[in-house]
C-alpha positions as CSV (number, residue, x, y, z in Angstrom):
1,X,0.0,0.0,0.0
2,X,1.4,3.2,-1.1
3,X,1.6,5.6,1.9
4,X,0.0,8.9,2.1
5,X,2.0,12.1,2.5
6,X,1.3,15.6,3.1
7,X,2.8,18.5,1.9
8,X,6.3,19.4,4.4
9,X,6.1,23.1,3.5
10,X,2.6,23.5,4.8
11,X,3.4,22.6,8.3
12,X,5.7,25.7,8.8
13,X,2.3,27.0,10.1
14,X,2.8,25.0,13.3
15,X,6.4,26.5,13.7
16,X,5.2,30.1,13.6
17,X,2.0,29.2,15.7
18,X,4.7,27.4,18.4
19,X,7.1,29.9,18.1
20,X,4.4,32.9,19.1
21,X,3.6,31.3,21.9
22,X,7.7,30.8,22.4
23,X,7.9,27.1,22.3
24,X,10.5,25.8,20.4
25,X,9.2,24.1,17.3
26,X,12.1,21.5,16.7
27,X,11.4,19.1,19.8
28,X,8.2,19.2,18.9
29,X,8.3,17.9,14.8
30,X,11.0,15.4,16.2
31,X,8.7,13.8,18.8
32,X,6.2,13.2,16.1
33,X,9.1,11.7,13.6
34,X,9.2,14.8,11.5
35,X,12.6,16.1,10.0
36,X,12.2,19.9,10.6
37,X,14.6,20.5,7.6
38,X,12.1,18.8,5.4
39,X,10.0,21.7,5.6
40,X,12.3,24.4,3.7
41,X,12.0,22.0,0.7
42,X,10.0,23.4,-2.0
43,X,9.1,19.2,-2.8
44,X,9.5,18.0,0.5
45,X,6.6,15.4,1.8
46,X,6.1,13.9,5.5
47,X,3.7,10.7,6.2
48,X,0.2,12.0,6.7
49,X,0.8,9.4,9.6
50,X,3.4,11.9,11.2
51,X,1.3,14.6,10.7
52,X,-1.5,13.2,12.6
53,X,0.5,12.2,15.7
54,X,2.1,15.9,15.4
55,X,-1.7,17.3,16.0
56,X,-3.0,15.0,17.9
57,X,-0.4,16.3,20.2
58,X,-1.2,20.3,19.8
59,X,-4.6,19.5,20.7
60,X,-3.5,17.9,23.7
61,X,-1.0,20.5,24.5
62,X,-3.5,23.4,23.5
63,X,-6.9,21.9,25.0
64,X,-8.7,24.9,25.4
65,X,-7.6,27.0,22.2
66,X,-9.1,26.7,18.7
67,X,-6.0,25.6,17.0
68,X,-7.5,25.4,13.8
69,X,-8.2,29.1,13.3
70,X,-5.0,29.8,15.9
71,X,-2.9,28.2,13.1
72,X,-5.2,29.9,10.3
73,X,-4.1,33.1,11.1
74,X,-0.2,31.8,10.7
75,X,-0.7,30.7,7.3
76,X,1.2,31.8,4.3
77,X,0.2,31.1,0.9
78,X,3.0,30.9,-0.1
79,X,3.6,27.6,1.7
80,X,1.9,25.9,-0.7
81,X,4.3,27.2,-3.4
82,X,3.2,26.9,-7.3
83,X,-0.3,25.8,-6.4
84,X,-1.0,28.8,-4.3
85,X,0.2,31.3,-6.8
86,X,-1.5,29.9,-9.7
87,X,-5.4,29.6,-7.6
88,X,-4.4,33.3,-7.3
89,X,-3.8,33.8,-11.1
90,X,-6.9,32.0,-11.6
91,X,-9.8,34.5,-13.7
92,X,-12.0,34.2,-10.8
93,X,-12.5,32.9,-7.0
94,X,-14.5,29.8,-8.5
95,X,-11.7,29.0,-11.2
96,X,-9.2,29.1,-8.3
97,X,-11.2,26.9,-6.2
98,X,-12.3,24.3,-8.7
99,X,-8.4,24.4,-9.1
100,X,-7.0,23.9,-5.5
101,X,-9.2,20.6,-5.8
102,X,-8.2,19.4,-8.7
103,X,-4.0,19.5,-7.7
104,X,-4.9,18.9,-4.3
105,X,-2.6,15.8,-4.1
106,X,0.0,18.4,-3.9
107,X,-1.0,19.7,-0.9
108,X,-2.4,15.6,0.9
109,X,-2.4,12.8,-1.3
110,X,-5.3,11.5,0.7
111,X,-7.2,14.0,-1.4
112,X,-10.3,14.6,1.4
113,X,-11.8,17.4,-0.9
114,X,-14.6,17.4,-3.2
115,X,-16.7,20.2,-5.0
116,X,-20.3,20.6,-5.9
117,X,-21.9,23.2,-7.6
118,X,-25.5,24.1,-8.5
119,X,-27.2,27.3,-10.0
120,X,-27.1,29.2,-6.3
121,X,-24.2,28.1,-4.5
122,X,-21.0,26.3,-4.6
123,X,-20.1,23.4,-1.8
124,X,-16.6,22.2,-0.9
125,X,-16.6,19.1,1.0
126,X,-14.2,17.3,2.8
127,X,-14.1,13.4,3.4
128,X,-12.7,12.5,6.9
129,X,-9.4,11.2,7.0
130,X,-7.9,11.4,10.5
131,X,-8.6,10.7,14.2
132,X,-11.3,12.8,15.4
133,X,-9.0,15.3,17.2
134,X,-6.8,16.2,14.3
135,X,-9.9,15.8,12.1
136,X,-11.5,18.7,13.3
137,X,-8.2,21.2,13.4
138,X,-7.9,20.3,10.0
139,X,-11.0,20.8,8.8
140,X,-11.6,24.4,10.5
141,X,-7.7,25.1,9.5
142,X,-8.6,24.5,5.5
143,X,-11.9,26.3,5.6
144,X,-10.2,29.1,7.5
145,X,-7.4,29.8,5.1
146,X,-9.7,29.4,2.1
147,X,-12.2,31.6,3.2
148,X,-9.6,34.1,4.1
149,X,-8.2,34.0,0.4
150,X,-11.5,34.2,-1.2
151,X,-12.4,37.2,1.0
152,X,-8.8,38.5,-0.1
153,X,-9.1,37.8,-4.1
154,X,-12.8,38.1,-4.4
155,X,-13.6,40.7,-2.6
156,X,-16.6,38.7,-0.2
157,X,-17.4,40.4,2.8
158,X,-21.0,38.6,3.1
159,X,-21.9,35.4,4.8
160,X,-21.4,31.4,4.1
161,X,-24.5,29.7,3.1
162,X,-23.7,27.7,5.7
163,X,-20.5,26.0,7.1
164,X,-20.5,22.3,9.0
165,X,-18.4,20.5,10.8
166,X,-18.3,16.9,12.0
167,X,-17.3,17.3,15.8
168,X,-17.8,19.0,18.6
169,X,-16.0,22.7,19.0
170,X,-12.5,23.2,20.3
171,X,-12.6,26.3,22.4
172,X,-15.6,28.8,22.5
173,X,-18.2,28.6,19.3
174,X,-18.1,32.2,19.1
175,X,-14.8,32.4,18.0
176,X,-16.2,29.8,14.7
177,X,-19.0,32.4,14.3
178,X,-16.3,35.3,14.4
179,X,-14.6,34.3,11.5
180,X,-17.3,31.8,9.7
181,X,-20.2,34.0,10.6
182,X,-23.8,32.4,12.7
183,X,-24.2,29.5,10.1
184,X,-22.0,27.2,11.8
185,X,-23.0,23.7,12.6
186,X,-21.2,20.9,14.5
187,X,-21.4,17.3,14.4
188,X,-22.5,17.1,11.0
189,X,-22.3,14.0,9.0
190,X,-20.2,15.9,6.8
191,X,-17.5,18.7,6.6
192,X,-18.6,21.2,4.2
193,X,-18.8,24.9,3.4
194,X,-21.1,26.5,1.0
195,X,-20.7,29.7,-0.7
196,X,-22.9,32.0,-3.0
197,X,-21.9,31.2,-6.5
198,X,-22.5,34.3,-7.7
199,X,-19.6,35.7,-5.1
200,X,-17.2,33.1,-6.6
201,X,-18.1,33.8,-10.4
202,X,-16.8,37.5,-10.0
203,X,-13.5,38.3,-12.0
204,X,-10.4,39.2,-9.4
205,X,-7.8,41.9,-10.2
206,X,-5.3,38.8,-9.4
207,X,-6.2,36.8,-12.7
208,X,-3.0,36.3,-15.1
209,X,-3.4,34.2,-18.0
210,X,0.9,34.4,-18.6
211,X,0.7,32.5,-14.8
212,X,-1.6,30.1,-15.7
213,X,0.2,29.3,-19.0
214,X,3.8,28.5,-17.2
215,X,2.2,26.6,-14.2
216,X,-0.7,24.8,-14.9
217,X,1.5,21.7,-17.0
218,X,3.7,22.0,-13.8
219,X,1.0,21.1,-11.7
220,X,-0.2,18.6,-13.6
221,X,3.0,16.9,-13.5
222,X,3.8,17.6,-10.2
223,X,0.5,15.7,-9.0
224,X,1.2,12.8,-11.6
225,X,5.0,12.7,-9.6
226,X,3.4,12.4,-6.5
227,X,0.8,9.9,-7.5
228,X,3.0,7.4,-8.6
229,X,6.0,8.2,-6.9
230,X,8.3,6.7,-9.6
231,X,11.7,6.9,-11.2
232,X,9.6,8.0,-14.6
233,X,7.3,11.1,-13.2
234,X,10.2,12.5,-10.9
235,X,12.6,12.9,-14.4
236,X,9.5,14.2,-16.3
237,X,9.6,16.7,-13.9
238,X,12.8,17.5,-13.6
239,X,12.5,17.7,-17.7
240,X,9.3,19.9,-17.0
241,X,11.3,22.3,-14.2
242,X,14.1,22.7,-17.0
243,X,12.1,24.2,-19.5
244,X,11.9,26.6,-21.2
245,X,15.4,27.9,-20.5
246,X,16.9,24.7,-20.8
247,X,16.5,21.2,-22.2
248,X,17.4,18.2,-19.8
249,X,19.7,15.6,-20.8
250,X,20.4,12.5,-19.7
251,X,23.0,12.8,-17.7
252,X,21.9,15.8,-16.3
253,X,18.8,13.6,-15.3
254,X,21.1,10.8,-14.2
255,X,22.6,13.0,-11.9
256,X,19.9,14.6,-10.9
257,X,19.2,11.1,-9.0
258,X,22.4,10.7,-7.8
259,X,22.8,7.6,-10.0
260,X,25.3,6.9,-13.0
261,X,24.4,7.3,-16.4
262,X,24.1,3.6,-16.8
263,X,22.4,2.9,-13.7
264,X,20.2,5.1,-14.9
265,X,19.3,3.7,-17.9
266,X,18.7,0.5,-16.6
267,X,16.3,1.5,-14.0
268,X,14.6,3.1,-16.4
269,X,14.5,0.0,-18.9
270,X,13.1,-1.9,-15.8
271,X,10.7,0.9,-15.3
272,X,10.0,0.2,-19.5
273,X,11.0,3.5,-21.0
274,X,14.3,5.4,-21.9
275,X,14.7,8.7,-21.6
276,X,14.3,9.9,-24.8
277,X,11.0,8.9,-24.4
278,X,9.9,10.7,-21.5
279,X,11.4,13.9,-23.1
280,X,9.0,13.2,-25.8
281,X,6.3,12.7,-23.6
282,X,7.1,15.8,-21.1
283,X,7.4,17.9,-24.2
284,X,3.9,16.9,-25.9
285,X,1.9,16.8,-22.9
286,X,3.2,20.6,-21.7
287,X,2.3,21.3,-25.6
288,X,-1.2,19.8,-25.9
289,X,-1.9,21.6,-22.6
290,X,-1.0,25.1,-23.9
291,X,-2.1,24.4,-27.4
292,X,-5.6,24.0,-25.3
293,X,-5.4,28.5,-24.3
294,X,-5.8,30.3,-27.4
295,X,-4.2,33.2,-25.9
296,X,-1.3,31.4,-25.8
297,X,0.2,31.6,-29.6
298,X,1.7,28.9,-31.4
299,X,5.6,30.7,-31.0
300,X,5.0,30.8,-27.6
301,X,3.5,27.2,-27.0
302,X,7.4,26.1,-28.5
303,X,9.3,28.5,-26.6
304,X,7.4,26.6,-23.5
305,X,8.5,23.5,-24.6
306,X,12.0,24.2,-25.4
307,X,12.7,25.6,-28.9
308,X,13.8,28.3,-30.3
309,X,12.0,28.3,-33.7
310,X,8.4,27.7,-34.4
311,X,9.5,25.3,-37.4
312,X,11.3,23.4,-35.7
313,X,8.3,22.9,-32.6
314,X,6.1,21.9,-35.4
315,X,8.1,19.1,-37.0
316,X,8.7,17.5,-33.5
317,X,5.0,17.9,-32.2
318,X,4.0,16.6,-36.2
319,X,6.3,13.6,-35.2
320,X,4.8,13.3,-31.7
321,X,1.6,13.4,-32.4
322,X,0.8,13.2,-36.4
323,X,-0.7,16.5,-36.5
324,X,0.4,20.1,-37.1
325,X,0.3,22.6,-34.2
326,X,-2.3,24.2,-35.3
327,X,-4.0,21.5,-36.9
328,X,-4.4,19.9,-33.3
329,X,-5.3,23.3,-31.9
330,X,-8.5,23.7,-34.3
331,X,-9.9,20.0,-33.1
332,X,-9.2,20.8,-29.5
333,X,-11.3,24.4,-29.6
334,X,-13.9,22.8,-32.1
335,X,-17.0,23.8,-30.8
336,X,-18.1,19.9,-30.6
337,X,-15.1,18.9,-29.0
Protein backbone atom coordinates (compact mmCIF):
# COMPACT_ATOMS: atom_id res chain seq x y z
CA UNK A 1 0.00 0.00 0.00
CA UNK A 2 1.37 3.25 -1.10
CA UNK A 3 1.56 5.58 1.94
CA UNK A 4 0.00 8.85 2.09
CA UNK A 5 2.00 12.12 2.47
CA UNK A 6 1.34 15.62 3.08
CA UNK A 7 2.79 18.53 1.89
CA UNK A 8 6.25 19.42 4.43
CA UNK A 9 6.11 23.12 3.53
CA UNK A 10 2.55 23.48 4.77
CA UNK A 11 3.44 22.61 8.30
CA UNK A 12 5.65 25.75 8.77
CA UNK A 13 2.29 27.02 10.06
CA UNK A 14 2.84 25.02 13.27
CA UNK A 15 6.43 26.50 13.69
CA UNK A 16 5.21 30.06 13.57
CA UNK A 17 2.04 29.23 15.70
CA UNK A 18 4.73 27.44 18.38
CA UNK A 19 7.05 29.90 18.12
CA UNK A 20 4.43 32.94 19.09
CA UNK A 21 3.61 31.29 21.90
CA UNK A 22 7.73 30.81 22.41
CA UNK A 23 7.94 27.10 22.30
CA UNK A 24 10.47 25.80 20.40
CA UNK A 25 9.21 24.06 17.26
CA UNK A 26 12.13 21.48 16.70
CA UNK A 27 11.44 19.05 19.77
CA UNK A 28 8.19 19.19 18.90
CA UNK A 29 8.32 17.95 14.79
CA UNK A 30 11.04 15.43 16.23
CA UNK A 31 8.68 13.80 18.80
CA UNK A 32 6.18 13.17 16.14
CA UNK A 33 9.13 11.68 13.59
CA UNK A 34 9.24 14.85 11.54
CA UNK A 35 12.65 16.09 9.99
CA UNK A 36 12.18 19.87 10.62
CA UNK A 37 14.58 20.50 7.64
CA UNK A 38 12.10 18.79 5.44
CA UNK A 39 10.00 21.71 5.64
CA UNK A 40 12.28 24.36 3.68
CA UNK A 41 11.98 21.96 0.65
CA UNK A 42 9.99 23.40 -1.98
CA UNK A 43 9.12 19.20 -2.79
CA UNK A 44 9.45 18.02 0.49
CA UNK A 45 6.56 15.44 1.81
CA UNK A 46 6.11 13.91 5.53
CA UNK A 47 3.74 10.75 6.21
CA UNK A 48 0.16 11.95 6.67
CA UNK A 49 0.75 9.38 9.60
CA UNK A 50 3.37 11.90 11.16
CA UNK A 51 1.30 14.60 10.70
CA UNK A 52 -1.54 13.17 12.61
CA UNK A 53 0.47 12.22 15.71
CA UNK A 54 2.06 15.91 15.43
CA UNK A 55 -1.71 17.26 15.97
CA UNK A 56 -3.00 14.96 17.87
CA UNK A 57 -0.37 16.30 20.24
CA UNK A 58 -1.16 20.32 19.84
CA UNK A 59 -4.57 19.54 20.68
CA UNK A 60 -3.47 17.93 23.72
CA UNK A 61 -0.97 20.53 24.54
CA UNK A 62 -3.45 23.41 23.47
CA UNK A 63 -6.95 21.89 24.99
CA UNK A 64 -8.71 24.93 25.43
CA UNK A 65 -7.59 26.96 22.21
CA UNK A 66 -9.15 26.68 18.67
CA UNK A 67 -6.04 25.62 17.00
CA UNK A 68 -7.53 25.38 13.79
CA UNK A 69 -8.25 29.09 13.31
CA UNK A 70 -5.05 29.75 15.87
CA UNK A 71 -2.90 28.20 13.09
CA UNK A 72 -5.15 29.93 10.25
CA UNK A 73 -4.14 33.09 11.08
CA UNK A 74 -0.20 31.78 10.71
CA UNK A 75 -0.70 30.70 7.26
CA UNK A 76 1.16 31.79 4.27
CA UNK A 77 0.18 31.09 0.94
CA UNK A 78 3.01 30.93 -0.05
CA UNK A 79 3.58 27.56 1.69
CA UNK A 80 1.91 25.95 -0.73
CA UNK A 81 4.29 27.23 -3.38
CA UNK A 82 3.22 26.90 -7.28
CA UNK A 83 -0.30 25.83 -6.39
CA UNK A 84 -1.00 28.79 -4.35
CA UNK A 85 0.17 31.33 -6.78
CA UNK A 86 -1.52 29.91 -9.66
CA UNK A 87 -5.36 29.64 -7.57
CA UNK A 88 -4.41 33.30 -7.31
CA UNK A 89 -3.81 33.79 -11.10
CA UNK A 90 -6.88 32.03 -11.63
CA UNK A 91 -9.78 34.49 -13.71
CA UNK A 92 -12.01 34.22 -10.76
CA UNK A 93 -12.54 32.89 -7.02
CA UNK A 94 -14.55 29.80 -8.52
CA UNK A 95 -11.70 29.05 -11.23
CA UNK A 96 -9.18 29.06 -8.27
CA UNK A 97 -11.25 26.90 -6.22
CA UNK A 98 -12.25 24.32 -8.69
CA UNK A 99 -8.41 24.40 -9.12
CA UNK A 100 -7.00 23.90 -5.51
CA UNK A 101 -9.19 20.60 -5.76
CA UNK A 102 -8.21 19.43 -8.65
CA UNK A 103 -3.97 19.53 -7.67
CA UNK A 104 -4.87 18.93 -4.26
CA UNK A 105 -2.60 15.75 -4.07
CA UNK A 106 0.03 18.39 -3.91
CA UNK A 107 -1.02 19.67 -0.92
CA UNK A 108 -2.36 15.56 0.86
CA UNK A 109 -2.35 12.77 -1.27
CA UNK A 110 -5.25 11.53 0.71
CA UNK A 111 -7.19 14.02 -1.37
CA UNK A 112 -10.25 14.57 1.39
CA UNK A 113 -11.80 17.36 -0.88
CA UNK A 114 -14.64 17.37 -3.18
CA UNK A 115 -16.66 20.18 -5.01
CA UNK A 116 -20.31 20.58 -5.89
CA UNK A 117 -21.88 23.25 -7.59
CA UNK A 118 -25.55 24.06 -8.47
CA UNK A 119 -27.16 27.28 -10.01
CA UNK A 120 -27.12 29.23 -6.33
CA UNK A 121 -24.19 28.13 -4.45
CA UNK A 122 -21.00 26.26 -4.64
CA UNK A 123 -20.06 23.45 -1.76
CA UNK A 124 -16.56 22.19 -0.88
CA UNK A 125 -16.62 19.07 0.98
CA UNK A 126 -14.20 17.34 2.83
CA UNK A 127 -14.12 13.40 3.45
CA UNK A 128 -12.74 12.49 6.92
CA UNK A 129 -9.38 11.16 7.01
CA UNK A 130 -7.86 11.39 10.49
CA UNK A 131 -8.62 10.69 14.18
CA UNK A 132 -11.31 12.79 15.40
CA UNK A 133 -8.96 15.27 17.16
CA UNK A 134 -6.76 16.17 14.32
CA UNK A 135 -9.93 15.78 12.11
CA UNK A 136 -11.51 18.73 13.28
CA UNK A 137 -8.22 21.22 13.43
CA UNK A 138 -7.92 20.34 10.03
CA UNK A 139 -10.96 20.77 8.77
CA UNK A 140 -11.57 24.43 10.47
CA UNK A 141 -7.68 25.09 9.53
CA UNK A 142 -8.62 24.52 5.55
CA UNK A 143 -11.93 26.28 5.62
CA UNK A 144 -10.24 29.06 7.52
CA UNK A 145 -7.35 29.79 5.07
CA UNK A 146 -9.68 29.37 2.07
CA UNK A 147 -12.20 31.61 3.16
CA UNK A 148 -9.60 34.08 4.09
CA UNK A 149 -8.24 33.98 0.40
CA UNK A 150 -11.50 34.21 -1.20
CA UNK A 151 -12.40 37.22 0.97
CA UNK A 152 -8.76 38.55 -0.07
CA UNK A 153 -9.07 37.78 -4.12
CA UNK A 154 -12.78 38.13 -4.35
CA UNK A 155 -13.56 40.68 -2.56
CA UNK A 156 -16.58 38.66 -0.22
CA UNK A 157 -17.39 40.36 2.84
CA UNK A 158 -20.98 38.60 3.12
CA UNK A 159 -21.90 35.45 4.82
CA UNK A 160 -21.38 31.42 4.10
CA UNK A 161 -24.50 29.70 3.10
CA UNK A 162 -23.70 27.69 5.70
CA UNK A 163 -20.48 26.00 7.12
CA UNK A 164 -20.55 22.27 9.05
CA UNK A 165 -18.38 20.55 10.79
CA UNK A 166 -18.30 16.92 11.96
CA UNK A 167 -17.33 17.30 15.84
CA UNK A 168 -17.77 19.02 18.57
CA UNK A 169 -15.95 22.72 18.96
CA UNK A 170 -12.48 23.17 20.29
CA UNK A 171 -12.57 26.34 22.44
CA UNK A 172 -15.62 28.84 22.48
CA UNK A 173 -18.22 28.62 19.34
CA UNK A 174 -18.15 32.16 19.14
CA UNK A 175 -14.78 32.39 18.00
CA UNK A 176 -16.15 29.77 14.68
CA UNK A 177 -19.02 32.41 14.28
CA UNK A 178 -16.28 35.34 14.38
CA UNK A 179 -14.60 34.32 11.50
CA UNK A 180 -17.32 31.80 9.66
CA UNK A 181 -20.17 34.00 10.56
CA UNK A 182 -23.78 32.44 12.69
CA UNK A 183 -24.25 29.45 10.11
CA UNK A 184 -21.96 27.22 11.84
CA UNK A 185 -23.04 23.73 12.56
CA UNK A 186 -21.23 20.92 14.45
CA UNK A 187 -21.41 17.25 14.44
CA UNK A 188 -22.51 17.12 10.99
CA UNK A 189 -22.31 13.95 8.98
CA UNK A 190 -20.20 15.92 6.75
CA UNK A 191 -17.55 18.74 6.65
CA UNK A 192 -18.62 21.21 4.18
CA UNK A 193 -18.79 24.86 3.41
CA UNK A 194 -21.09 26.49 1.01
CA UNK A 195 -20.66 29.67 -0.67
CA UNK A 196 -22.87 32.05 -3.03
CA UNK A 197 -21.86 31.18 -6.55
CA UNK A 198 -22.50 34.34 -7.75
CA UNK A 199 -19.58 35.67 -5.12
CA UNK A 200 -17.21 33.08 -6.60
CA UNK A 201 -18.07 33.84 -10.43
CA UNK A 202 -16.82 37.46 -10.01
CA UNK A 203 -13.51 38.29 -12.04
CA UNK A 204 -10.42 39.17 -9.40
CA UNK A 205 -7.77 41.91 -10.21
CA UNK A 206 -5.29 38.79 -9.38
CA UNK A 207 -6.16 36.83 -12.72
CA UNK A 208 -3.04 36.27 -15.13
CA UNK A 209 -3.42 34.19 -17.95
CA UNK A 210 0.90 34.43 -18.57
CA UNK A 211 0.66 32.52 -14.77
CA UNK A 212 -1.64 30.07 -15.75
CA UNK A 213 0.22 29.26 -18.96
CA UNK A 214 3.78 28.48 -17.20
CA UNK A 215 2.16 26.60 -14.22
CA UNK A 216 -0.73 24.76 -14.88
CA UNK A 217 1.50 21.69 -16.95
CA UNK A 218 3.68 22.05 -13.81
CA UNK A 219 1.02 21.06 -11.73
CA UNK A 220 -0.22 18.62 -13.58
CA UNK A 221 3.00 16.86 -13.52
CA UNK A 222 3.83 17.62 -10.20
CA UNK A 223 0.53 15.65 -8.98
CA UNK A 224 1.18 12.78 -11.57
CA UNK A 225 4.99 12.71 -9.56
CA UNK A 226 3.40 12.35 -6.54
CA UNK A 227 0.78 9.88 -7.48
CA UNK A 228 3.02 7.43 -8.60
CA UNK A 229 5.97 8.20 -6.87
CA UNK A 230 8.25 6.67 -9.58
CA UNK A 231 11.72 6.95 -11.19
CA UNK A 232 9.65 8.02 -14.63
CA UNK A 233 7.28 11.08 -13.17
CA UNK A 234 10.24 12.45 -10.85
CA UNK A 235 12.58 12.86 -14.36
CA UNK A 236 9.49 14.16 -16.32
CA UNK A 237 9.56 16.66 -13.86
CA UNK A 238 12.80 17.54 -13.56
CA UNK A 239 12.54 17.69 -17.74
CA UNK A 240 9.32 19.86 -16.98
CA UNK A 241 11.25 22.34 -14.17
CA UNK A 242 14.09 22.68 -17.01
CA UNK A 243 12.07 24.22 -19.50
CA UNK A 244 11.90 26.59 -21.21
CA UNK A 245 15.43 27.94 -20.51
CA UNK A 246 16.89 24.69 -20.78
CA UNK A 247 16.49 21.18 -22.16
CA UNK A 248 17.40 18.25 -19.83
CA UNK A 249 19.69 15.63 -20.79
CA UNK A 250 20.41 12.48 -19.73
CA UNK A 251 23.03 12.82 -17.74
CA UNK A 252 21.92 15.82 -16.27
CA UNK A 253 18.84 13.61 -15.34
CA UNK A 254 21.09 10.80 -14.18
CA UNK A 255 22.65 13.04 -11.94
CA UNK A 256 19.88 14.61 -10.89
CA UNK A 257 19.21 11.08 -9.03
CA UNK A 258 22.39 10.70 -7.80
CA UNK A 259 22.77 7.61 -10.04
CA UNK A 260 25.30 6.88 -12.96
CA UNK A 261 24.39 7.26 -16.44
CA UNK A 262 24.15 3.58 -16.84
CA UNK A 263 22.41 2.86 -13.69
CA UNK A 264 20.17 5.11 -14.86
CA UNK A 265 19.31 3.73 -17.93
CA UNK A 266 18.74 0.50 -16.58
CA UNK A 267 16.31 1.49 -13.99
CA UNK A 268 14.60 3.07 -16.43
CA UNK A 269 14.47 -0.04 -18.87
CA UNK A 270 13.05 -1.92 -15.79
CA UNK A 271 10.66 0.93 -15.33
CA UNK A 272 9.96 0.22 -19.49
CA UNK A 273 11.00 3.54 -21.00
CA UNK A 274 14.29 5.40 -21.86
CA UNK A 275 14.73 8.75 -21.58
CA UNK A 276 14.28 9.86 -24.79
CA UNK A 277 10.96 8.88 -24.37
CA UNK A 278 9.90 10.65 -21.55
CA UNK A 279 11.38 13.92 -23.13
CA UNK A 280 9.02 13.19 -25.80
CA UNK A 281 6.34 12.66 -23.58
CA UNK A 282 7.10 15.82 -21.14
CA UNK A 283 7.35 17.93 -24.18
CA UNK A 284 3.86 16.90 -25.91
CA UNK A 285 1.91 16.82 -22.89
CA UNK A 286 3.20 20.57 -21.74
CA UNK A 287 2.33 21.27 -25.61
CA UNK A 288 -1.18 19.78 -25.89
CA UNK A 289 -1.91 21.58 -22.56
CA UNK A 290 -0.98 25.07 -23.88
CA UNK A 291 -2.10 24.43 -27.40
CA UNK A 292 -5.61 24.03 -25.26
CA UNK A 293 -5.36 28.51 -24.27
CA UNK A 294 -5.84 30.33 -27.39
CA UNK A 295 -4.18 33.21 -25.89
CA UNK A 296 -1.27 31.40 -25.83
CA UNK A 297 0.16 31.59 -29.60
CA UNK A 298 1.67 28.93 -31.36
CA UNK A 299 5.58 30.65 -30.95
CA UNK A 300 5.03 30.85 -27.60
CA UNK A 301 3.50 27.21 -27.02
CA UNK A 302 7.36 26.08 -28.49
CA UNK A 303 9.32 28.53 -26.58
CA UNK A 304 7.43 26.64 -23.55
CA UNK A 305 8.52 23.49 -24.63
CA UNK A 306 12.04 24.22 -25.37
CA UNK A 307 12.71 25.59 -28.90
CA UNK A 308 13.79 28.30 -30.30
CA UNK A 309 12.02 28.34 -33.70
CA UNK A 310 8.41 27.75 -34.43
CA UNK A 311 9.53 25.33 -37.42
CA UNK A 312 11.34 23.38 -35.65
CA UNK A 313 8.29 22.86 -32.60
CA UNK A 314 6.14 21.94 -35.43
CA UNK A 315 8.14 19.11 -37.00
CA UNK A 316 8.66 17.46 -33.55
CA UNK A 317 5.01 17.86 -32.19
CA UNK A 318 4.01 16.56 -36.23
CA UNK A 319 6.31 13.58 -35.16
CA UNK A 320 4.77 13.34 -31.73
CA UNK A 321 1.55 13.44 -32.44
CA UNK A 322 0.78 13.22 -36.40
CA UNK A 323 -0.69 16.54 -36.54
CA UNK A 324 0.41 20.08 -37.08
CA UNK A 325 0.29 22.64 -34.17
CA UNK A 326 -2.31 24.24 -35.27
CA UNK A 327 -4.01 21.46 -36.86
CA UNK A 328 -4.36 19.87 -33.27
CA UNK A 329 -5.30 23.35 -31.85
CA UNK A 330 -8.50 23.73 -34.31
CA UNK A 331 -9.87 19.95 -33.07
CA UNK A 332 -9.23 20.83 -29.50
CA UNK A 333 -11.34 24.43 -29.59
CA UNK A 334 -13.89 22.84 -32.07
CA UNK A 335 -17.02 23.85 -30.79
CA UNK A 336 -18.09 19.89 -30.57
CA UNK A 337 -15.13 18.90 -28.95
Amino acid sequence: MTEQTILASDLRVITRYLMSVGIDPAPVLTAAGIDSSALSEPRGRVSAQQVEALLTRLVEQFPDRNLGLALANHHHMTDTHVLALTAIASASGLDALRRLVRYQALVSTQEPFTITEDAETVTLSKTAVHNDTAEHLVQVFVFAVILTAIRNIAGFTGDLTGIAFTGAPQGPEADYRQHFGPWVSFASGEANMTIPRAVLEQPVSTGNVDILTANEPLLASLVRAVRENNLPAKIKLAILDSLPDHTLTEREAAASQNMSLRTFQRRLEDEGTRFRALLDQTRTERAESLLGDPACSLSEVGYHCGFSEQASFSRAFKRWTGKTPSDYRKALLAPDH
